[in-house]
């Protein structure tokens, strides 16, 4: 399935808790909470939900003394829930103080995220970047040096723009800004190493909000270094726009073997489920053949032959059921995430697609005989009829999983 993908870019392996990033490890899915970290119980619950959805690393905001004080309690609560997902601390402006004043917070986190543009400037002349790297060194933690288009170091961009203006043929401002992102990340990483942070504890990211800019930046960043790279559009947006933009950018880079960990920064709808960003990240990786997370549902789009909504409802319900069952199946069975299930709406492609899937059902289209043949590994095993097709098909899936996949 991966034969058409470019070879993975060789990157230095970084261990974050028990999760490997880079060095040939599978691309890792990350997410971030949007709770007030000072609310330990609420934050722990959202971290748990994100981890259950499949997030392998979860970042939390650490922006106040109250938040920093709660980080060890959040870690304890997660451990009590049986959730070992590593926590990443997101620091801006005052991270040097929080990491110094709250050593238990610094120890409880598995990784720190530092934005060079938002490290801050001390009136007392403190080297705040050095203080944060020093904390990482003392506690043996890796660091993501995360440069962001919207908070690029002002001094750096001014210097580079001035230098560009003096050239016989100046570059466009966007090109200079992209270069500034890369320079900021690489120079900050080099400085971190000078301060004692090992090469294999550094992850880089250069976040932008436009697809073509992200592709250009990461291609060049990958060419210039072997650090593990975290990728994702920043401020991707809401709904289909955010999903499409993130997919368009990351698919190109992943196809070229670039990227070691990803996050889909979706703006949730009011009251929306935060775990959607995890599902989208998984689906990008799975549909590209890079990883498998949950059984894939193949369903036809419908046409004039399928005026009935039965196949749509069944496809929706079985997809929700498979995802809901995966936390349990993942612990019990090996390989179940690679299963394919076809839910088809008429006789045209229904039987053929059903035979190609591990389990498939071909529902009747308009005017067709009201029966639904079911295929298992290419062979017809039964025909379902009546009002209880959904539950009967679900039972067939359960029986297949228990019989087909090896118990752990």
mmCIF file of C-alpha atoms in Angstrom:
data_model
loop_
_atom_site.group_PDB
_atom_site.id
_atom_site.type_symbol
_atom_site.label_atom_id
_atom_site.label_comp_id
_atom_site.label_asym_id
_atom_site.label_seq_id
_atom_site.Cartn_x
_atom_site.Cartn_y
_atom_site.Cartn_z
ATOM 1 C CA UNK A 1 0.000 0.000 0.000
ATOM 2 C CA UNK A 2 2.937 2.343 0.590
ATOM 3 C CA UNK A 3 4.874 1.453 -2.554
ATOM 4 C CA UNK A 4 4.217 4.808 -4.275
ATOM 5 C CA UNK A 5 5.373 6.906 -1.307
ATOM 6 C CA UNK A 6 8.806 8.518 -1.301
ATOM 7 C CA UNK A 7 11.285 7.073 1.210
ATOM 8 C CA UNK A 8 10.968 8.657 4.632
ATOM 9 C CA UNK A 9 13.415 11.488 5.205
ATOM 10 C CA UNK A 10 16.087 10.327 7.672
ATOM 11 C CA UNK A 11 15.554 12.205 10.916
ATOM 12 C CA UNK A 12 17.112 12.044 14.351
ATOM 13 C CA UNK A 13 14.952 9.965 16.697
ATOM 14 C CA UNK A 14 13.561 11.803 19.719
ATOM 15 C CA UNK A 15 11.913 9.977 22.621
ATOM 16 C CA UNK A 16 8.959 11.770 24.225
ATOM 17 C CA UNK A 17 7.925 9.708 27.197
ATOM 18 C CA UNK A 18 7.646 6.288 25.593
ATOM 19 C CA UNK A 19 6.780 7.645 22.132
ATOM 20 C CA UNK A 20 9.400 7.755 19.377
ATOM 21 C CA UNK A 21 9.432 10.656 16.918
ATOM 22 C CA UNK A 22 11.619 10.412 13.828
ATOM 23 C CA UNK A 23 14.329 7.850 13.210
ATOM 24 C CA UNK A 24 12.054 5.752 11.031
ATOM 25 C CA UNK A 25 9.247 5.594 13.612
ATOM 26 C CA UNK A 26 5.663 5.888 12.307
ATOM 27 C CA UNK A 27 4.325 9.426 11.966
ATOM 28 C CA UNK A 28 2.910 10.402 15.374
ATOM 29 C CA UNK A 29 -0.492 12.047 15.930
ATOM 30 C CA UNK A 30 -0.622 14.980 18.332
ATOM 31 C CA UNK A 31 -3.418 17.178 19.657
ATOM 32 C CA UNK A 32 -3.876 20.012 22.152
ATOM 33 C CA UNK A 33 -6.400 20.762 24.866
ATOM 34 C CA UNK A 34 -8.432 23.964 24.961
ATOM 35 C CA UNK A 35 -9.257 23.809 28.651
ATOM 36 C CA UNK A 36 -7.929 26.110 31.355
ATOM 37 C CA UNK A 37 -4.997 24.057 32.640
ATOM 38 C CA UNK A 38 -5.613 25.431 36.135
ATOM 39 C CA UNK A 39 -8.726 23.225 36.031
ATOM 40 C CA UNK A 40 -6.896 19.962 36.629
ATOM 41 C CA UNK A 41 -9.955 17.696 36.491
ATOM 42 C CA UNK A 42 -11.351 19.256 33.309
ATOM 43 C CA UNK A 43 -7.975 19.200 31.586
ATOM 44 C CA UNK A 44 -7.286 15.601 32.580
ATOM 45 C CA UNK A 45 -10.688 14.560 31.236
ATOM 46 C CA UNK A 46 -10.062 16.224 27.879
ATOM 47 C CA UNK A 47 -6.558 14.754 27.659
ATOM 48 C CA UNK A 48 -8.058 11.337 28.379
ATOM 49 C CA UNK A 49 -10.692 11.792 25.653
ATOM 50 C CA UNK A 50 -8.049 12.875 23.131
ATOM 51 C CA UNK A 51 -5.870 9.899 24.028
ATOM 52 C CA UNK A 52 -8.835 7.522 23.740
ATOM 53 C CA UNK A 53 -9.503 8.944 20.281
ATOM 54 C CA UNK A 54 -5.917 8.047 19.346
ATOM 55 C CA UNK A 55 -3.780 11.086 20.134
ATOM 56 C CA UNK A 56 -0.325 9.777 21.012
ATOM 57 C CA UNK A 57 0.939 13.059 22.461
ATOM 58 C CA UNK A 58 -1.183 15.820 24.009
ATOM 59 C CA UNK A 59 -0.093 19.419 24.502
ATOM 60 C CA UNK A 60 -1.459 21.579 27.295
ATOM 61 C CA UNK A 61 -1.156 25.332 27.839
ATOM 62 C CA UNK A 62 1.140 26.338 30.713
ATOM 63 C CA UNK A 63 0.712 30.097 30.935
ATOM 64 C CA UNK A 64 0.205 30.980 34.603
ATOM 65 C CA UNK A 65 1.449 29.977 38.022
ATOM 66 C CA UNK A 66 -1.929 28.370 38.687
ATOM 67 C CA UNK A 67 -1.645 26.281 35.523
ATOM 68 C CA UNK A 68 1.939 25.234 36.247
ATOM 69 C CA UNK A 69 0.988 24.198 39.783
ATOM 70 C CA UNK A 70 -1.721 21.863 38.447
ATOM 71 C CA UNK A 71 0.398 20.029 35.865
ATOM 72 C CA UNK A 72 1.673 17.365 38.328
ATOM 73 C CA UNK A 73 -1.918 16.794 39.503
ATOM 74 C CA UNK A 74 -3.087 16.394 35.910
ATOM 75 C CA UNK A 75 -0.371 13.789 35.385
ATOM 76 C CA UNK A 76 -1.465 11.988 38.554
ATOM 77 C CA UNK A 77 -5.129 12.019 37.505
ATOM 78 C CA UNK A 78 -4.256 10.575 34.106
ATOM 79 C CA UNK A 79 -2.161 7.849 35.687
ATOM 80 C CA UNK A 80 -5.113 6.967 37.923
ATOM 81 C CA UNK A 81 -7.276 6.677 34.787
ATOM 82 C CA UNK A 82 -4.728 4.313 33.265
ATOM 83 C CA UNK A 83 -3.821 6.898 30.630
ATOM 84 C CA UNK A 84 -0.070 7.056 29.997
ATOM 85 C CA UNK A 85 -0.168 9.573 27.131
ATOM 86 C CA UNK A 86 2.834 11.959 27.384
ATOM 87 C CA UNK A 87 2.046 15.610 28.156
ATOM 88 C CA UNK A 88 3.717 18.497 26.345
ATOM 89 C CA UNK A 89 3.880 21.906 27.998
ATOM 90 C CA UNK A 90 3.184 24.889 25.734
ATOM 91 C CA UNK A 91 5.198 27.903 26.949
ATOM 92 C CA UNK A 92 5.202 31.520 25.789
ATOM 93 C CA UNK A 93 6.600 34.718 27.340
ATOM 94 C CA UNK A 94 6.947 33.522 30.954
ATOM 95 C CA UNK A 95 8.069 29.916 30.466
ATOM 96 C CA UNK A 96 11.481 30.625 32.001
ATOM 97 C CA UNK A 97 9.830 31.633 35.279
ATOM 98 C CA UNK A 98 7.300 28.809 35.338
ATOM 99 C CA UNK A 99 9.865 26.108 34.627
ATOM 100 C CA UNK A 100 12.140 27.541 37.319
ATOM 101 C CA UNK A 101 9.524 28.208 39.994
ATOM 102 C CA UNK A 102 7.606 24.948 39.483
ATOM 103 C CA UNK A 103 10.159 22.127 39.158
ATOM 104 C CA UNK A 104 7.441 19.504 39.677
ATOM 105 C CA UNK A 105 5.692 20.861 36.590
ATOM 106 C CA UNK A 106 8.954 20.738 34.643
ATOM 107 C CA UNK A 107 9.429 17.110 35.671
ATOM 108 C CA UNK A 108 5.839 15.974 35.035
ATOM 109 C CA UNK A 109 5.902 17.141 31.424
ATOM 110 C CA UNK A 110 7.362 14.840 28.773
ATOM 111 C CA UNK A 111 8.400 17.686 26.449
ATOM 112 C CA UNK A 112 8.458 21.474 26.333
ATOM 113 C CA UNK A 113 7.296 23.583 23.404
ATOM 114 C CA UNK A 114 9.240 26.853 23.131
ATOM 115 C CA UNK A 115 8.438 29.589 20.606
ATOM 116 C CA UNK A 116 11.620 31.637 19.992
ATOM 117 C CA UNK A 117 9.533 34.635 18.951
ATOM 118 C CA UNK A 118 7.647 34.614 22.254
ATOM 119 C CA UNK A 119 10.408 33.779 24.704
ATOM 120 C CA UNK A 120 10.176 37.345 25.987
ATOM 121 C CA UNK A 121 12.720 39.920 26.981
ATOM 122 C CA UNK A 122 13.784 40.349 30.592
ATOM 123 C CA UNK A 123 14.305 43.823 31.997
ATOM 124 C CA UNK A 124 16.986 42.299 34.219
ATOM 125 C CA UNK A 125 18.957 41.065 31.249
ATOM 126 C CA UNK A 126 18.148 37.371 31.815
ATOM 127 C CA UNK A 127 18.753 35.031 28.916
ATOM 128 C CA UNK A 128 15.268 33.575 29.027
ATOM 129 C CA UNK A 129 15.817 31.085 26.216
ATOM 130 C CA UNK A 130 18.884 29.774 28.048
ATOM 131 C CA UNK A 131 16.881 29.419 31.266
ATOM 132 C CA UNK A 132 14.257 27.293 29.507
ATOM 133 C CA UNK A 133 16.851 25.125 27.787
ATOM 134 C CA UNK A 134 18.617 24.758 31.123
ATOM 135 C CA UNK A 135 15.410 23.403 32.652
ATOM 136 C CA UNK A 136 15.111 20.893 29.815
ATOM 137 C CA UNK A 137 18.698 19.785 30.388
ATOM 138 C CA UNK A 138 18.248 19.420 34.161
ATOM 139 C CA UNK A 139 15.089 17.373 33.819
ATOM 140 C CA UNK A 140 16.217 15.377 30.778
ATOM 141 C CA UNK A 141 13.351 16.597 28.589
ATOM 142 C CA UNK A 142 13.201 17.106 24.825
ATOM 143 C CA UNK A 143 12.123 20.445 23.381
ATOM 144 C CA UNK A 144 10.120 21.422 20.346
ATOM 145 C CA UNK A 145 11.404 24.702 19.023
ATOM 146 C CA UNK A 146 8.202 25.901 17.419
ATOM 147 C CA UNK A 147 8.494 28.966 15.221
ATOM 148 C CA UNK A 148 5.195 30.540 14.204
ATOM 149 C CA UNK A 149 4.388 32.835 11.269
ATOM 150 C CA UNK A 150 2.259 35.050 13.524
ATOM 151 C CA UNK A 151 4.870 35.508 16.248
ATOM 152 C CA UNK A 152 8.157 35.600 14.375
ATOM 153 C CA UNK A 153 10.994 37.391 16.139
ATOM 154 C CA UNK A 154 10.591 41.038 15.105
ATOM 155 C CA UNK A 155 14.302 41.823 15.222
ATOM 156 C CA UNK A 156 15.165 38.917 12.953
ATOM 157 C CA UNK A 157 12.575 39.725 10.311
ATOM 158 C CA UNK A 158 13.559 43.422 10.258
ATOM 159 C CA UNK A 159 17.219 42.557 9.767
ATOM 160 C CA UNK A 160 16.438 40.105 6.988
ATOM 161 C CA UNK A 161 14.045 42.499 5.262
ATOM 162 C CA UNK A 162 16.673 45.263 5.403
ATOM 163 C CA UNK A 163 19.333 42.955 3.976
ATOM 164 C CA UNK A 164 16.950 41.828 1.242
ATOM 165 C CA UNK A 165 16.158 45.426 0.268
ATOM 166 C CA UNK A 166 19.850 46.050 -0.449
ATOM 167 C CA UNK A 167 20.102 43.176 -2.931
ATOM 168 C CA UNK A 168 20.270 43.960 -6.673
ATOM 169 C CA UNK A 169 17.181 41.789 -7.148
ATOM 170 C CA UNK A 170 15.279 41.637 -3.839
ATOM 171 C CA UNK A 171 13.069 38.647 -3.053
ATOM 172 C CA UNK A 172 9.362 39.079 -2.427
ATOM 173 C CA UNK A 173 8.442 39.774 1.203
ATOM 174 C CA UNK A 174 6.716 36.377 1.553
ATOM 175 C CA UNK A 175 9.901 34.574 0.489
ATOM 176 C CA UNK A 176 11.956 36.539 3.034
ATOM 177 C CA UNK A 177 9.451 35.708 5.761
ATOM 178 C CA UNK A 178 9.603 32.007 4.896
ATOM 179 C CA UNK A 179 13.383 32.136 5.072
ATOM 180 C CA UNK A 180 13.179 33.944 8.422
ATOM 181 C CA UNK A 181 11.063 31.106 9.822
ATOM 182 C CA UNK A 182 13.673 28.555 8.797
ATOM 183 C CA UNK A 183 16.596 30.642 10.060
ATOM 184 C CA UNK A 184 14.871 31.230 13.401
ATOM 185 C CA UNK A 185 14.285 27.502 13.890
ATOM 186 C CA UNK A 186 17.775 26.413 12.867
ATOM 187 C CA UNK A 187 19.610 29.136 14.764
ATOM 188 C CA UNK A 188 17.561 28.463 17.896
ATOM 189 C CA UNK A 189 18.285 24.734 17.631
ATOM 190 C CA UNK A 190 22.003 25.412 17.220
ATOM 191 C CA UNK A 191 21.945 27.662 20.278
ATOM 192 C CA UNK A 192 20.078 25.042 22.302
ATOM 193 C CA UNK A 193 22.808 22.549 21.480
ATOM 194 C CA UNK A 194 25.474 25.079 22.503
ATOM 195 C CA UNK A 195 23.660 25.379 25.821
ATOM 196 C CA UNK A 196 23.888 21.609 26.340
ATOM 197 C CA UNK A 197 20.649 20.205 24.933
ATOM 198 C CA UNK A 198 21.492 17.013 22.999
ATOM 199 C CA UNK A 199 20.785 16.897 19.281
ATOM 200 C CA UNK A 200 18.425 13.965 19.808
ATOM 201 C CA UNK A 201 16.192 15.979 22.149
ATOM 202 C CA UNK A 202 15.230 18.643 19.605
ATOM 203 C CA UNK A 203 12.131 18.739 17.398
ATOM 204 C CA UNK A 204 11.513 21.636 15.004
ATOM 205 C CA UNK A 205 8.370 23.164 13.585
ATOM 206 C CA UNK A 206 7.657 26.195 11.404
ATOM 207 C CA UNK A 207 3.911 26.825 11.457
ATOM 208 C CA UNK A 208 2.134 28.961 8.843
ATOM 209 C CA UNK A 209 -1.507 29.254 7.821
ATOM 210 C CA UNK A 210 -1.234 28.979 4.015
ATOM 211 C CA UNK A 211 -0.870 25.662 2.198
ATOM 212 C CA UNK A 212 1.780 26.624 -0.359
ATOM 213 C CA UNK A 213 3.859 28.448 2.260
ATOM 214 C CA UNK A 214 3.850 25.404 4.533
ATOM 215 C CA UNK A 215 4.965 23.123 1.721
ATOM 216 C CA UNK A 216 7.766 25.494 0.698
ATOM 217 C CA UNK A 217 9.017 25.998 4.261
ATOM 218 C CA UNK A 218 9.106 22.321 5.200
ATOM 219 C CA UNK A 219 10.740 21.219 1.971
ATOM 220 C CA UNK A 220 13.574 23.639 2.654
ATOM 221 C CA UNK A 221 13.734 22.870 6.382
ATOM 222 C CA UNK A 222 13.947 19.143 5.618
ATOM 223 C CA UNK A 223 16.740 19.797 3.129
ATOM 224 C CA UNK A 224 18.851 21.695 5.663
ATOM 225 C CA UNK A 225 18.646 19.560 8.793
ATOM 226 C CA UNK A 226 18.017 16.101 10.224
ATOM 227 C CA UNK A 227 15.988 17.211 13.235
ATOM 228 C CA UNK A 228 12.624 15.502 13.692
ATOM 229 C CA UNK A 229 9.893 17.721 12.254
ATOM 230 C CA UNK A 230 6.450 18.464 13.662
ATOM 231 C CA UNK A 231 4.000 19.617 10.964
ATOM 232 C CA UNK A 232 0.630 21.284 10.691
ATOM 233 C CA UNK A 233 -1.077 24.413 9.495
ATOM 234 C CA UNK A 234 -1.550 26.921 12.270
ATOM 235 C CA UNK A 235 -5.026 28.435 12.472
ATOM 236 C CA UNK A 236 -6.247 25.939 9.858
ATOM 237 C CA UNK A 237 -9.850 27.085 10.343
ATOM 238 C CA UNK A 238 -13.232 25.495 10.962
ATOM 239 C CA UNK A 239 -15.010 22.542 9.432
ATOM 240 C CA UNK A 240 -14.332 21.493 5.867
ATOM 241 C CA UNK A 241 -12.016 24.440 5.197
ATOM 242 C CA UNK A 242 -9.650 23.467 7.987
ATOM 243 C CA UNK A 243 -9.780 19.790 7.055
ATOM 244 C CA UNK A 244 -9.205 20.389 3.351
ATOM 245 C CA UNK A 245 -6.396 22.903 3.873
ATOM 246 C CA UNK A 246 -4.576 20.684 6.370
ATOM 247 C CA UNK A 247 -4.950 17.625 4.159
ATOM 248 C CA UNK A 248 -3.779 19.470 1.039
ATOM 249 C CA UNK A 249 -0.605 20.682 2.755
ATOM 250 C CA UNK A 250 0.335 17.626 4.784
ATOM 251 C CA UNK A 251 -0.454 15.080 2.088
ATOM 252 C CA UNK A 252 2.094 16.656 -0.264
ATOM 253 C CA UNK A 253 4.821 16.675 2.373
ATOM 254 C CA UNK A 254 4.050 13.213 3.721
ATOM 255 C CA UNK A 255 4.051 11.857 0.166
ATOM 256 C CA UNK A 256 7.600 13.221 -0.153
ATOM 257 C CA UNK A 257 8.675 11.497 3.071
ATOM 258 C CA UNK A 258 8.760 14.721 5.107
ATOM 259 C CA UNK A 259 7.318 14.927 8.623
ATOM 260 C CA UNK A 260 7.579 12.895 11.805
ATOM 261 C CA UNK A 261 4.607 14.115 13.816
ATOM 262 C CA UNK A 262 1.450 16.032 12.863
ATOM 263 C CA UNK A 263 -1.382 18.019 14.405
ATOM 264 C CA UNK A 264 -4.553 19.241 12.698
ATOM 265 C CA UNK A 265 -5.302 22.634 14.279
ATOM 266 C CA UNK A 266 -9.043 22.789 13.689
ATOM 267 C CA UNK A 267 -11.214 25.482 15.218
ATOM 268 C CA UNK A 268 -13.989 23.497 16.905
ATOM 269 C CA UNK A 269 -17.581 24.527 16.305
ATOM 270 C CA UNK A 270 -19.351 25.828 19.430
ATOM 271 C CA UNK A 271 -19.875 22.778 21.601
ATOM 272 C CA UNK A 272 -18.012 20.661 19.054
ATOM 273 C CA UNK A 273 -15.920 17.618 19.862
ATOM 274 C CA UNK A 274 -12.227 18.409 20.313
ATOM 275 C CA UNK A 275 -11.323 14.886 19.250
ATOM 276 C CA UNK A 276 -12.216 15.695 15.628
ATOM 277 C CA UNK A 277 -8.666 16.941 15.043
ATOM 278 C CA UNK A 278 -7.341 13.537 16.099
ATOM 279 C CA UNK A 279 -9.709 11.689 13.764
ATOM 280 C CA UNK A 280 -8.709 13.888 10.810
ATOM 281 C CA UNK A 281 -4.987 13.362 11.480
ATOM 282 C CA UNK A 282 -5.495 9.605 11.649
ATOM 283 C CA UNK A 283 -7.565 9.551 8.479
ATOM 284 C CA UNK A 284 -4.916 11.492 6.554
ATOM 285 C CA UNK A 285 -2.252 8.974 7.563
ATOM 286 C CA UNK A 286 -4.482 5.955 7.023
ATOM 287 C CA UNK A 287 -5.869 6.942 3.627
ATOM 288 C CA UNK A 288 -2.294 7.592 2.457
ATOM 289 C CA UNK A 289 -1.244 4.125 3.563
ATOM 290 C CA UNK A 290 1.206 5.385 6.178
ATOM 291 C CA UNK A 291 -0.530 3.938 9.254
ATOM 292 C CA UNK A 292 -3.667 2.072 10.270
ATOM 293 C CA UNK A 293 -5.736 3.227 13.241
ATOM 294 C CA UNK A 294 -9.255 1.924 12.839
ATOM 295 C CA UNK A 295 -11.134 -0.272 10.339
ATOM 296 C CA UNK A 296 -11.910 1.635 7.141
ATOM 297 C CA UNK A 297 -15.485 1.895 5.916
ATOM 298 C CA UNK A 298 -15.911 1.938 2.139
ATOM 299 C CA UNK A 299 -19.280 3.442 1.176
ATOM 300 C CA UNK A 300 -20.705 4.575 -2.143
ATOM 301 C CA UNK A 301 -21.793 8.222 -2.539
ATOM 302 C CA UNK A 302 -25.289 7.345 -3.718
ATOM 303 C CA UNK A 303 -27.027 8.177 -6.991
ATOM 304 C CA UNK A 304 -30.441 7.987 -8.617
ATOM 305 C CA UNK A 305 -30.453 4.242 -7.983
ATOM 306 C CA UNK A 306 -30.187 4.757 -4.222
ATOM 307 C CA UNK A 307 -33.095 6.967 -3.216
ATOM 308 C CA UNK A 308 -33.332 5.021 0.032
ATOM 309 C CA UNK A 309 -31.299 6.399 2.942
ATOM 310 C CA UNK A 310 -30.786 2.933 4.466
ATOM 311 C CA UNK A 311 -27.239 2.517 3.159
ATOM 312 C CA UNK A 312 -26.282 6.016 4.349
ATOM 313 C CA UNK A 313 -27.601 5.352 7.834
ATOM 314 C CA UNK A 314 -25.910 1.951 7.978
ATOM 315 C CA UNK A 315 -22.579 3.373 6.788
ATOM 316 C CA UNK A 316 -22.755 6.098 9.413
ATOM 317 C CA UNK A 317 -23.732 3.759 12.228
ATOM 318 C CA UNK A 318 -21.125 1.100 11.430
ATOM 319 C CA UNK A 319 -18.375 3.700 11.122
ATOM 320 C CA UNK A 320 -19.295 5.155 14.517
ATOM 321 C CA UNK A 321 -19.494 1.652 15.980
ATOM 322 C CA UNK A 322 -16.053 0.645 14.691
ATOM 323 C CA UNK A 323 -14.420 3.772 16.083
ATOM 324 C CA UNK A 324 -16.179 3.342 19.431
ATOM 325 C CA UNK A 325 -15.020 -0.278 19.674
ATOM 326 C CA UNK A 326 -11.391 0.409 18.761
ATOM 327 C CA UNK A 327 -10.128 1.342 22.270
ATOM 328 C CA UNK A 328 -11.237 -2.136 23.418
ATOM 329 C CA UNK A 329 -10.287 -4.009 20.250
ATOM 330 C CA UNK A 330 -6.860 -2.355 20.199
ATOM 331 C CA UNK A 331 -6.106 -3.933 23.565
ATOM 332 C CA UNK A 332 -7.564 -7.333 22.697
ATOM 333 C CA UNK A 333 -6.745 -8.023 19.053
ATOM 334 C CA UNK A 334 -3.721 -7.577 16.830
ATOM 335 C CA UNK A 335 -4.279 -6.181 13.315
ATOM 336 C CA UNK A 336 -7.965 -5.299 13.609
ATOM 337 C CA UNK A 337 -7.194 -1.685 12.634
ATOM 338 C CA UNK A 338 -6.439 -2.910 9.098
ATOM 339 C CA UNK A 339 -9.894 -4.394 8.536
ATOM 340 C CA UNK A 340 -12.056 -2.973 5.720
ATOM 341 C CA UNK A 341 -15.846 -2.875 5.745
ATOM 342 C CA UNK A 342 -17.919 -2.035 2.657
ATOM 343 C CA UNK A 343 -21.451 -0.620 2.856
ATOM 344 C CA UNK A 344 -22.839 -0.295 -0.664
ATOM 345 C CA UNK A 345 -26.163 1.062 -1.887
ATOM 346 C CA UNK A 346 -27.111 -0.858 -5.035
ATOM 347 C CA UNK A 347 -26.309 -3.735 -7.354
ATOM 348 C CA UNK A 348 -23.974 -1.829 -9.724
ATOM 349 C CA UNK A 349 -20.805 -1.858 -7.615
ATOM 350 C CA UNK A 350 -22.228 -3.319 -4.418
ATOM 351 C CA UNK A 351 -21.329 -7.007 -4.750
ATOM 352 C CA UNK A 352 -17.921 -6.290 -6.294
ATOM 353 C CA UNK A 353 -16.837 -3.813 -3.616
ATOM 354 C CA UNK A 354 -18.256 -6.042 -0.895
ATOM 355 C CA UNK A 355 -16.209 -8.997 -2.119
ATOM 356 C CA UNK A 356 -13.014 -6.914 -2.072
ATOM 357 C CA UNK A 357 -13.516 -5.853 1.559
ATOM 358 C CA UNK A 358 -13.022 -8.080 4.595
ATOM 359 C CA UNK A 359 -16.742 -7.728 5.260
ATOM 360 C CA UNK A 360 -19.227 -6.145 2.867
ATOM 361 C CA UNK A 361 -22.942 -5.642 2.524
ATOM 362 C CA UNK A 362 -24.768 -4.718 -0.680
ATOM 363 C CA UNK A 363 -28.043 -3.012 0.147
ATOM 364 C CA UNK A 364 -30.886 -2.918 -2.399
ATOM 365 C CA UNK A 365 -31.276 0.133 -4.598
ATOM 366 C CA UNK A 366 -34.563 1.568 -5.809
ATOM 367 C CA UNK A 367 -36.671 -1.120 -7.418
ATOM 368 C CA UNK A 368 -34.278 -3.916 -6.481
ATOM 369 C CA UNK A 369 -35.157 -7.015 -4.496
ATOM 370 C CA UNK A 370 -35.377 -6.000 -0.797
ATOM 371 C CA UNK A 371 -32.490 -8.170 0.353
ATOM 372 C CA UNK A 372 -28.881 -7.489 1.299
ATOM 373 C CA UNK A 373 -26.211 -10.102 0.591
ATOM 374 C CA UNK A 374 -23.249 -10.101 2.987
ATOM 375 C CA UNK A 375 -19.744 -11.111 1.912
ATOM 376 C CA UNK A 376 -16.900 -12.186 4.196
ATOM 377 C CA UNK A 377 -13.411 -12.373 2.707
ATOM 378 C CA UNK A 378 -14.885 -12.511 -0.783
ATOM 379 C CA UNK A 379 -17.483 -15.194 -0.138
ATOM 380 C CA UNK A 380 -21.207 -14.682 0.250
ATOM 381 C CA UNK A 381 -22.177 -15.938 3.704
ATOM 382 C CA UNK A 382 -25.760 -14.783 4.207
ATOM 383 C CA UNK A 383 -28.525 -12.489 3.010
ATOM 384 C CA UNK A 384 -30.122 -10.053 5.435
ATOM 385 C CA UNK A 385 -33.716 -8.857 5.216
ATOM 386 C CA UNK A 386 -36.146 -6.918 7.331
ATOM 387 C CA UNK A 387 -35.882 -4.047 9.788
ATOM 388 C CA UNK A 388 -32.973 -5.376 11.856
ATOM 389 C CA UNK A 389 -30.260 -5.361 9.174
ATOM 390 C CA UNK A 390 -28.017 -2.865 11.003
ATOM 391 C CA UNK A 391 -27.844 -4.902 14.224
ATOM 392 C CA UNK A 392 -27.404 -8.190 12.383
ATOM 393 C CA UNK A 393 -24.588 -6.755 10.278
ATOM 394 C CA UNK A 394 -22.935 -5.363 13.417
ATOM 395 C CA UNK A 395 -23.105 -8.845 14.975
ATOM 396 C CA UNK A 396 -21.385 -10.287 11.899
ATOM 397 C CA UNK A 397 -18.596 -7.732 12.289
ATOM 398 C CA UNK A 398 -18.148 -8.625 15.971
ATOM 399 C CA UNK A 399 -18.008 -12.346 15.199
ATOM 400 C CA UNK A 400 -15.498 -11.760 12.406
ATOM 401 C CA UNK A 401 -13.171 -9.726 14.629
ATOM 402 C CA UNK A 402 -13.253 -12.342 17.390
ATOM 403 C CA UNK A 403 -12.535 -15.153 14.899
ATOM 404 C CA UNK A 404 -10.119 -13.464 12.487
ATOM 405 C CA UNK A 405 -7.704 -11.449 14.606
ATOM 406 C CA UNK A 406 -5.161 -12.842 16.994
ATOM 407 C CA UNK A 407 -5.750 -12.158 20.660
ATOM 408 C CA UNK A 408 -2.985 -10.199 22.369
#
